[in-house]
Short mmCIF file of C-alpha atoms in Angstrom, two decimals:
data_model
loop_
_atom_site.label_atom_id
_atom_site.label_comp_id
_atom_site.label_asym_id
_atom_site.label_seq_id
_atom_site.Cartn_x
_atom_site.Cartn_y
_atom_site.Cartn_z
CA MET A 24 -7.03 -23.94 -1.57
CA SER A 25 -8.77 -20.72 -0.61
CA ARG A 26 -8.47 -17.60 -2.69
CA ILE A 27 -6.29 -15.93 -0.04
CA GLY A 28 -4.10 -19.03 0.10
CA GLU A 29 -3.63 -18.84 -3.66
CA TRP A 30 -2.67 -15.17 -3.43
CA LEU A 31 -0.18 -15.87 -0.68
CA LYS A 32 1.40 -18.69 -2.69
CA LYS A 33 1.70 -16.42 -5.73
CA ALA A 34 3.25 -13.68 -3.59
CA GLU A 35 5.74 -16.14 -2.13
CA ASN A 36 6.73 -17.42 -5.59
CA LEU A 37 7.12 -13.85 -6.82
CA ALA A 38 9.32 -12.98 -3.83
CA ARG A 39 11.47 -16.07 -4.43
CA GLY A 40 12.04 -14.99 -8.03
CA HIS A 41 12.82 -11.39 -7.12
CA SER A 42 14.32 -11.62 -3.65
CA LYS A 43 16.34 -8.39 -3.89
CA GLN A 44 13.25 -6.33 -4.68
CA ALA A 45 11.24 -8.20 -2.04
CA ASP A 46 13.96 -7.44 0.53
CA GLN A 47 13.79 -3.75 -0.32
CA LEU A 48 10.02 -3.70 -0.04
CA LEU A 49 10.08 -5.61 3.24
CA ASP A 50 12.70 -3.23 4.67
CA ARG A 51 10.54 -0.24 3.76
CA ALA A 52 7.46 -1.87 5.28
CA GLU A 53 9.40 -2.72 8.43
CA ARG A 54 10.63 0.87 8.86
CA TYR A 55 7.12 2.20 8.25
CA ALA A 56 5.56 -0.16 10.80
CA LYS A 57 8.17 0.75 13.40
CA GLU A 58 7.59 4.46 12.87
CA ARG A 59 3.79 4.12 12.98
CA THR A 60 3.92 2.20 16.26
CA GLY A 61 6.29 4.71 17.84
CA HIS A 62 9.02 2.04 17.99
CA LYS A 63 7.03 0.34 20.76
CA TYR A 64 7.02 -3.05 18.97
CA ASP A 65 10.36 -2.95 17.14
CA ASP A 66 11.46 -6.40 18.33
CA GLN A 67 8.24 -8.09 17.26
CA ILE A 68 8.23 -6.31 13.89
CA SER A 69 11.86 -7.30 13.25
CA LYS A 70 11.13 -10.93 14.15
CA GLY A 71 8.18 -10.95 11.77
CA ALA A 72 10.20 -9.43 8.95
CA ASP A 73 12.98 -11.99 9.52
CA ALA A 74 10.45 -14.82 9.40
CA VAL A 75 9.06 -13.54 6.10
CA GLN A 76 12.56 -13.26 4.62
CA GLN A 77 13.37 -16.82 5.68
CA ARG A 78 10.15 -18.01 4.08
CA TYR A 79 11.16 -16.82 0.60
CA GLY A 80 14.93 -17.13 1.02
CA GLY A 81 15.65 -13.41 1.15
CA GLY A 82 17.71 -11.28 3.47
CA ALA A 83 21.41 -10.75 3.69
CA PRO A 84 23.45 -13.93 3.48
CA LYS A 85 24.78 -15.02 6.84
CA GLN A 86 28.52 -14.56 7.29
CA PRO A 87 30.35 -17.70 8.39
CA PRO A 88 32.07 -17.27 11.75
CA ALA A 89 35.60 -15.96 11.47
CA ARG A 90 38.25 -18.58 12.00
CA ASP A 91 40.60 -17.81 14.84
CA GLN A 92 44.36 -17.55 14.45
CA GLU A 93 45.03 -21.01 15.96
CA THR A 94 42.84 -22.73 13.37
CA ARG A 95 44.63 -20.95 10.54
CA ASP A 96 48.03 -21.89 11.98
CA GLN A 97 47.09 -25.60 12.08
CA ARG A 98 46.49 -25.91 8.34
CA PRO A 99 48.86 -28.31 6.59
CA GLU A 100 51.49 -26.69 4.47
CA GLY A 101 51.99 -27.77 0.98
#
């Protein structure tokens, strides 16, 4: 494995172990990149940040879809 590959693997392992801090750092980097590009590439920057968060398991947990009223009414009583 190349030296850069080793560094990237170490960074990924570190992010997995400290996902909250990695999320904060990534959010700051994302805001900075958006500001520096004049918000011209916001969509691409956001997609990249999301991909990085998925890679190490970070980001806000996804909310399950809300169950509608009919589904709740069909639950068995007991």
